[in-house]
């Protein structure tokens, strides 16, 4: 009884805070939430800041309003809508997920956790986020922000996600495994935790004074909230060479399809050099940072007839804008912009020479 009153008070505080402070993000519509919209939002949010995901969300939904529309699209159309967001594999998985929804679930999302987790691209976190936000089920979804918040609230140095799920569930509604409580659960509880972790319980200088859960929080009571969770040793990003072939034909450059797996699955890009390629003339290189890699980009200018036969020829200016029908990764877009800028400098220099002659 005491516990029940306590958890009701914690819930109240969390929800009042959410009502007052939640950012106005486009997937936060009042009333029942469409499961497909939650799926798209959570997929966008997997690796992208909420503000940028918020810009892409309406655009993506306008083009692919439901699983059936997404399932019917071609890969490159999906990738084109994902441009600039990175981590393109998740777009391709979302596409595959829509096809599975149409094939196996009548074009809608299942409300069962196990069935959700079986969908392409839907892991433990996303399945729980959908089950809670779209179907009002009693699940805590642990992403990086909730992981930090949970470790602090529960006072644990390096807890596993399952421990956080169970600990937060007990704190918020007594007993997560007891689904009889599910109907008492406000739909927004799970998202309120995510939001609190993202905006208040920040990695550095958490705003404990503004936190609705302060009185229940072990880390705040310890006076050193930043000490939770215990820092993990981060490996420095690995350096990796990327040799790209620049073949030009008039205003166009050659693009090849990147392999169907790996970090740029399904995208196009400057063909990668291998040992069988002829040596080209080195052009100015640059460093390009990915989350776990530091790419040392080494472009090589080669003759048009030396690139593989299966390339397509795309105007350099279009590649610099993202590739259009042939969407490219950010690193290729950056190289295209660099080439375009060098062309412009060369053109200016030659017109200056003509002018002075
Ligand atoms: N990160 C993951 N899910 C989110 C959500 N629903 N709102 C804000 N940030 C999030």
PDB file of N, CA and C in Angstrom, residues 90-150:
ATOM      1  N   UNK A  90      19.702   1.567 -41.284  1.00  0.00           N
ATOM      2  CA  UNK A  90      18.429   1.543 -40.556  1.00  0.00           C
ATOM      3  C   UNK A  90      17.280   1.917 -41.492  1.00  0.00           C
ATOM      4  N   UNK A  91      17.562   2.749 -42.520  1.00  0.00           N
ATOM      5  CA  UNK A  91      16.514   3.076 -43.496  1.00  0.00           C
ATOM      6  C   UNK A  91      16.153   1.836 -44.299  1.00  0.00           C
ATOM      7  N   UNK A  92      17.173   1.073 -44.682  1.00  0.00           N
ATOM      8  CA  UNK A  92      16.906  -0.137 -45.466  1.00  0.00           C
ATOM      9  C   UNK A  92      16.186  -1.187 -44.614  1.00  0.00           C
ATOM     10  N   UNK A  93      16.546  -1.250 -43.333  1.00  0.00           N
ATOM     11  CA  UNK A  93      15.855  -2.201 -42.441  1.00  0.00           C
ATOM     12  C   UNK A  93      14.400  -1.784 -42.234  1.00  0.00           C
ATOM     13  N   UNK A  94      14.183  -0.468 -42.118  1.00  0.00           N
ATOM     14  CA  UNK A  94      12.807   0.031 -41.955  1.00  0.00           C
ATOM     15  C   UNK A  94      11.980  -0.335 -43.187  1.00  0.00           C
ATOM     16  N   UNK A  95      12.617  -0.221 -44.342  1.00  0.00           N
ATOM     17  CA  UNK A  95      11.971  -0.581 -45.601  1.00  0.00           C
ATOM     18  C   UNK A  95      11.595  -2.066 -45.594  1.00  0.00           C
ATOM     19  N   UNK A  96      12.555  -2.900 -45.169  1.00  0.00           N
ATOM     20  CA  UNK A  96      12.291  -4.341 -45.104  1.00  0.00           C
ATOM     21  C   UNK A  96      11.205  -4.636 -44.078  1.00  0.00           C
ATOM     22  N   UNK A  97      11.243  -3.877 -42.983  1.00  0.00           N
ATOM     23  CA  UNK A  97      10.239  -4.056 -41.929  1.00  0.00           C
ATOM     24  C   UNK A  97       8.843  -3.802 -42.504  1.00  0.00           C
ATOM     25  N   UNK A  98       8.692  -2.741 -43.298  1.00  0.00           N
ATOM     26  CA  UNK A  98       7.387  -2.429 -43.892  1.00  0.00           C
ATOM     27  C   UNK A  98       6.938  -3.589 -44.784  1.00  0.00           C
ATOM     28  N   UNK A  99       7.890  -4.191 -45.506  1.00  0.00           N
ATOM     29  CA  UNK A  99       7.521  -5.301 -46.390  1.00  0.00           C
ATOM     30  C   UNK A  99       7.050  -6.514 -45.573  1.00  0.00           C
ATOM     31  N   UNK A 100       7.710  -6.741 -44.430  1.00  0.00           N
ATOM     32  CA  UNK A 100       7.288  -7.851 -43.555  1.00  0.00           C
ATOM     33  C   UNK A 100       5.909  -7.543 -42.960  1.00  0.00           C
ATOM     34  N   UNK A 101       5.668  -6.276 -42.601  1.00  0.00           N
ATOM     35  CA  UNK A 101       4.360  -5.903 -42.044  1.00  0.00           C
ATOM     36  C   UNK A 101       3.249  -6.177 -43.055  1.00  0.00           C
ATOM     37  N   UNK A 102       3.519  -5.831 -44.315  1.00  0.00           N
ATOM     38  CA  UNK A 102       2.511  -6.062 -45.361  1.00  0.00           C
ATOM     39  C   UNK A 102       2.328  -7.555 -45.587  1.00  0.00           C
ATOM     40  N   UNK A 103       3.435  -8.286 -45.617  1.00  0.00           N
ATOM     41  CA  UNK A 103       3.367  -9.725 -45.920  1.00  0.00           C
ATOM     42  C   UNK A 103       2.725 -10.536 -44.782  1.00  0.00           C
ATOM     43  N   UNK A 104       3.119 -10.193 -43.533  1.00  0.00           N
ATOM     44  CA  UNK A 104       2.735 -11.075 -42.414  1.00  0.00           C
ATOM     45  C   UNK A 104       1.705 -10.479 -41.456  1.00  0.00           C
ATOM     46  N   UNK A 105       1.488  -9.170 -41.494  1.00  0.00           N
ATOM     47  CA  UNK A 105       0.642  -8.565 -40.455  1.00  0.00           C
ATOM     48  C   UNK A 105      -0.447  -7.653 -41.041  1.00  0.00           C
ATOM     49  N   UNK A 106      -0.794  -7.867 -42.294  1.00  0.00           N
ATOM     50  CA  UNK A 106      -1.866  -7.085 -42.902  1.00  0.00           C
ATOM     51  C   UNK A 106      -1.549  -5.605 -43.001  1.00  0.00           C
ATOM     52  N   UNK A 107      -0.264  -5.254 -43.045  1.00  0.00           N
ATOM     53  CA  UNK A 107       0.126  -3.849 -43.228  1.00  0.00           C
ATOM     54  C   UNK A 107       0.016  -3.014 -41.966  1.00  0.00           C
ATOM     55  N   UNK A 108      -0.110  -3.671 -40.807  1.00  0.00           N
ATOM     56  CA  UNK A 108      -0.131  -2.911 -39.546  1.00  0.00           C
ATOM     57  C   UNK A 108       0.905  -3.496 -38.591  1.00  0.00           C
ATOM     58  N   UNK A 109       1.180  -2.753 -37.505  1.00  0.00           N
ATOM     59  CA  UNK A 109       2.145  -3.269 -36.541  1.00  0.00           C
ATOM     60  C   UNK A 109       1.462  -4.177 -35.529  1.00  0.00           C
ATOM     61  N   UNK A 110       2.116  -5.294 -35.197  1.00  0.00           N
ATOM     62  CA  UNK A 110       1.551  -6.162 -34.151  1.00  0.00           C
ATOM     63  C   UNK A 110       1.716  -5.476 -32.783  1.00  0.00           C
ATOM     64  N   UNK A 111       0.843  -5.809 -31.828  1.00  0.00           N
ATOM     65  CA  UNK A 111       0.956  -5.162 -30.515  1.00  0.00           C
ATOM     66  C   UNK A 111       1.670  -6.053 -29.496  1.00  0.00           C
ATOM     67  N   UNK A 112       2.168  -7.179 -29.991  1.00  0.00           N
ATOM     68  CA  UNK A 112       2.795  -8.141 -29.096  1.00  0.00           C
ATOM     69  C   UNK A 112       4.320  -7.928 -29.110  1.00  0.00           C
ATOM     70  N   UNK A 113       4.899  -7.887 -27.909  1.00  0.00           N
ATOM     71  CA  UNK A 113       6.320  -7.537 -27.797  1.00  0.00           C
ATOM     72  C   UNK A 113       7.222  -8.483 -28.593  1.00  0.00           C
ATOM     73  N   UNK A 114       6.956  -9.781 -28.498  1.00  0.00           N
ATOM     74  CA  UNK A 114       7.807 -10.758 -29.195  1.00  0.00           C
ATOM     75  C   UNK A 114       7.686 -10.564 -30.706  1.00  0.00           C
ATOM     76  N   UNK A 115       6.466 -10.313 -31.193  1.00  0.00           N
ATOM     77  CA  UNK A 115       6.277 -10.114 -32.635  1.00  0.00           C
ATOM     78  C   UNK A 115       6.961  -8.823 -33.083  1.00  0.00           C
ATOM     79  N   UNK A 116       6.912  -7.792 -32.245  1.00  0.00           N
ATOM     80  CA  UNK A 116       7.603  -6.536 -32.584  1.00  0.00           C
ATOM     81  C   UNK A 116       9.107  -6.771 -32.677  1.00  0.00           C
ATOM     82  N   UNK A 117       9.642  -7.476 -31.682  1.00  0.00           N
ATOM     83  CA  UNK A 117      11.093  -7.700 -31.655  1.00  0.00           C
ATOM     84  C   UNK A 117      11.574  -8.554 -32.814  1.00  0.00           C
ATOM     85  N   UNK A 118      10.660  -9.318 -33.422  1.00  0.00           N
ATOM     86  CA  UNK A 118      11.049 -10.173 -34.555  1.00  0.00           C
ATOM     87  C   UNK A 118      11.132  -9.378 -35.860  1.00  0.00           C
ATOM     88  N   UNK A 119      10.697  -8.115 -35.856  1.00  0.00           N
ATOM     89  CA  UNK A 119      10.690  -7.328 -37.099  1.00  0.00           C
ATOM     90  C   UNK A 119      12.094  -6.810 -37.419  1.00  0.00           C
ATOM     91  N   UNK A 120      12.423  -6.701 -38.717  1.00  0.00           N
ATOM     92  CA  UNK A 120      13.743  -6.182 -39.076  1.00  0.00           C
ATOM     93  C   UNK A 120      13.954  -4.781 -38.491  1.00  0.00           C
ATOM     94  N   UNK A 121      15.098  -4.564 -37.904  1.00  0.00           N
ATOM     95  CA  UNK A 121      15.457  -3.234 -37.388  1.00  0.00           C
ATOM     96  C   UNK A 121      14.829  -2.888 -36.054  1.00  0.00           C
ATOM     97  N   UNK A 122      13.989  -3.768 -35.526  1.00  0.00           N
ATOM     98  CA  UNK A 122      13.330  -3.470 -34.242  1.00  0.00           C
ATOM     99  C   UNK A 122      14.006  -4.298 -33.140  1.00  0.00           C
ATOM    100  N   UNK A 123      14.764  -3.630 -32.307  1.00  0.00           N
ATOM    101  CA  UNK A 123      15.463  -4.322 -31.227  1.00  0.00           C
ATOM    102  C   UNK A 123      14.701  -4.187 -29.926  1.00  0.00           C
ATOM    103  N   UNK A 124      15.384  -4.544 -28.859  1.00  0.00           N
ATOM    104  CA  UNK A 124      14.765  -4.536 -27.531  1.00  0.00           C
ATOM    105  C   UNK A 124      14.181  -3.157 -27.180  1.00  0.00           C
ATOM    106  N   UNK A 125      14.989  -2.115 -27.422  1.00  0.00           N
ATOM    107  CA  UNK A 125      14.531  -0.769 -27.077  1.00  0.00           C
ATOM    108  C   UNK A 125      13.316  -0.363 -27.927  1.00  0.00           C
ATOM    109  N   UNK A 126      13.462  -0.475 -29.240  1.00  0.00           N
ATOM    110  CA  UNK A 126      12.404   0.024 -30.137  1.00  0.00           C
ATOM    111  C   UNK A 126      11.099  -0.741 -29.922  1.00  0.00           C
ATOM    112  N   UNK A 127      11.203  -2.054 -29.709  1.00  0.00           N
ATOM    113  CA  UNK A 127       9.985  -2.845 -29.472  1.00  0.00           C
ATOM    114  C   UNK A 127       9.253  -2.314 -28.239  1.00  0.00           C
ATOM    115  N   UNK A 128      10.007  -2.030 -27.181  1.00  0.00           N
ATOM    116  CA  UNK A 128       9.361  -1.534 -25.946  1.00  0.00           C
ATOM    117  C   UNK A 128       8.844  -0.112 -26.115  1.00  0.00           C
ATOM    118  N   UNK A 129       9.586   0.691 -26.866  1.00  0.00           N
ATOM    119  CA  UNK A 129       9.132   2.066 -27.104  1.00  0.00           C
ATOM    120  C   UNK A 129       7.802   2.059 -27.867  1.00  0.00           C
ATOM    121  N   UNK A 130       7.679   1.158 -28.842  1.00  0.00           N
ATOM    122  CA  UNK A 130       6.425   1.080 -29.616  1.00  0.00           C
ATOM    123  C   UNK A 130       5.307   0.504 -28.739  1.00  0.00           C
ATOM    124  N   UNK A 131       5.615  -0.583 -28.024  1.00  0.00           N
ATOM    125  CA  UNK A 131       4.574  -1.225 -27.201  1.00  0.00           C
ATOM    126  C   UNK A 131       4.027  -0.226 -26.176  1.00  0.00           C
ATOM    127  N   UNK A 132       4.909   0.593 -25.613  1.00  0.00           N
ATOM    128  CA  UNK A 132       4.464   1.544 -24.590  1.00  0.00           C
ATOM    129  C   UNK A 132       3.757   2.741 -25.218  1.00  0.00           C
ATOM    130  N   UNK A 133       4.408   3.362 -26.209  1.00  0.00           N
ATOM    131  CA  UNK A 133       3.882   4.626 -26.725  1.00  0.00           C
ATOM    132  C   UNK A 133       2.671   4.448 -27.631  1.00  0.00           C
ATOM    133  N   UNK A 134       2.653   3.344 -28.400  1.00  0.00           N
ATOM    134  CA  UNK A 134       1.547   3.179 -29.337  1.00  0.00           C
ATOM    135  C   UNK A 134       0.441   2.298 -28.764  1.00  0.00           C
ATOM    136  N   UNK A 135       0.807   1.347 -27.885  1.00  0.00           N
ATOM    137  CA  UNK A 135      -0.208   0.415 -27.387  1.00  0.00           C
ATOM    138  C   UNK A 135      -0.450   0.543 -25.889  1.00  0.00           C
ATOM    139  N   UNK A 136       0.191   1.523 -25.258  1.00  0.00           N
ATOM    140  CA  UNK A 136      -0.062   1.783 -23.839  1.00  0.00           C
ATOM    141  C   UNK A 136       0.330   0.655 -22.908  1.00  0.00           C
ATOM    142  N   UNK A 137       1.294  -0.151 -23.315  1.00  0.00           N
ATOM    143  CA  UNK A 137       1.681  -1.290 -22.463  1.00  0.00           C
ATOM    144  C   UNK A 137       2.757  -0.887 -21.459  1.00  0.00           C
ATOM    145  N   UNK A 138       2.826  -1.646 -20.374  1.00  0.00           N
ATOM    146  CA  UNK A 138       3.713  -1.293 -19.260  1.00  0.00           C
ATOM    147  C   UNK A 138       5.148  -1.727 -19.511  1.00  0.00           C
ATOM    148  N   UNK A 139       5.836  -0.993 -20.360  1.00  0.00           N
ATOM    149  CA  UNK A 139       7.243  -1.331 -20.611  1.00  0.00           C
ATOM    150  C   UNK A 139       8.102  -0.095 -20.484  1.00  0.00           C
ATOM    151  N   UNK A 140       9.286  -0.289 -19.942  1.00  0.00           N
ATOM    152  CA  UNK A 140      10.290   0.775 -19.929  1.00  0.00           C
ATOM    153  C   UNK A 140      11.229   0.503 -21.093  1.00  0.00           C
ATOM    154  N   UNK A 141      11.502   1.513 -21.898  1.00  0.00           N
ATOM    155  CA  UNK A 141      12.417   1.359 -23.036  1.00  0.00           C
ATOM    156  C   UNK A 141      13.736   2.043 -22.677  1.00  0.00           C
ATOM    157  N   UNK A 142      14.806   1.261 -22.715  1.00  0.00           N
ATOM    158  CA  UNK A 142      16.094   1.791 -22.250  1.00  0.00           C
ATOM    159  C   UNK A 142      16.982   2.155 -23.437  1.00  0.00           C
ATOM    160  N   UNK A 143      17.089   3.440 -23.718  1.00  0.00           N
ATOM    161  CA  UNK A 143      18.074   3.930 -24.686  1.00  0.00           C
ATOM    162  C   UNK A 143      19.232   4.540 -23.889  1.00  0.00           C
ATOM    163  N   UNK A 144      20.166   5.190 -24.574  1.00  0.00           N
ATOM    164  CA  UNK A 144      21.366   5.695 -23.878  1.00  0.00           C
ATOM    165  C   UNK A 144      20.982   6.684 -22.777  1.00  0.00           C
ATOM    166  N   UNK A 145      19.950   7.495 -23.033  1.00  0.00           N
ATOM    167  CA  UNK A 145      19.556   8.493 -22.039  1.00  0.00           C
ATOM    168  C   UNK A 145      18.888   7.863 -20.825  1.00  0.00           C
ATOM    169  N   UNK A 146      18.020   6.904 -21.086  1.00  0.00           N
ATOM    170  CA  UNK A 146      17.335   6.229 -19.970  1.00  0.00           C
ATOM    171  C   UNK A 146      18.338   5.357 -19.198  1.00  0.00           C
ATOM    172  N   UNK A 147      19.339   4.835 -19.924  1.00  0.00           N
ATOM    173  CA  UNK A 147      20.382   4.034 -19.254  1.00  0.00           C
ATOM    174  C   UNK A 147      21.094   4.895 -18.208  1.00  0.00           C
ATOM    175  N   UNK A 148      21.424   6.117 -18.592  1.00  0.00           N
ATOM    176  CA  UNK A 148      22.120   7.024 -17.668  1.00  0.00           C
ATOM    177  C   UNK A 148      21.191   7.414 -16.514  1.00  0.00           C
ATOM    178  N   UNK A 149      19.972   7.803 -16.874  1.00  0.00           N
ATOM    179  CA  UNK A 149      18.998   8.210 -15.855  1.00  0.00           C
ATOM    180  C   UNK A 149      18.742   7.066 -14.878  1.00  0.00           C
ATOM    181  N   UNK A 150      18.590   5.860 -15.414  1.00  0.00           N
ATOM    182  CA  UNK A 150      18.295   4.693 -14.566  1.00  0.00           C
ATOM    183  C   UNK A 150      19.452   4.393 -13.635  1.00  0.00           C
TER     184      UNK A 150
END
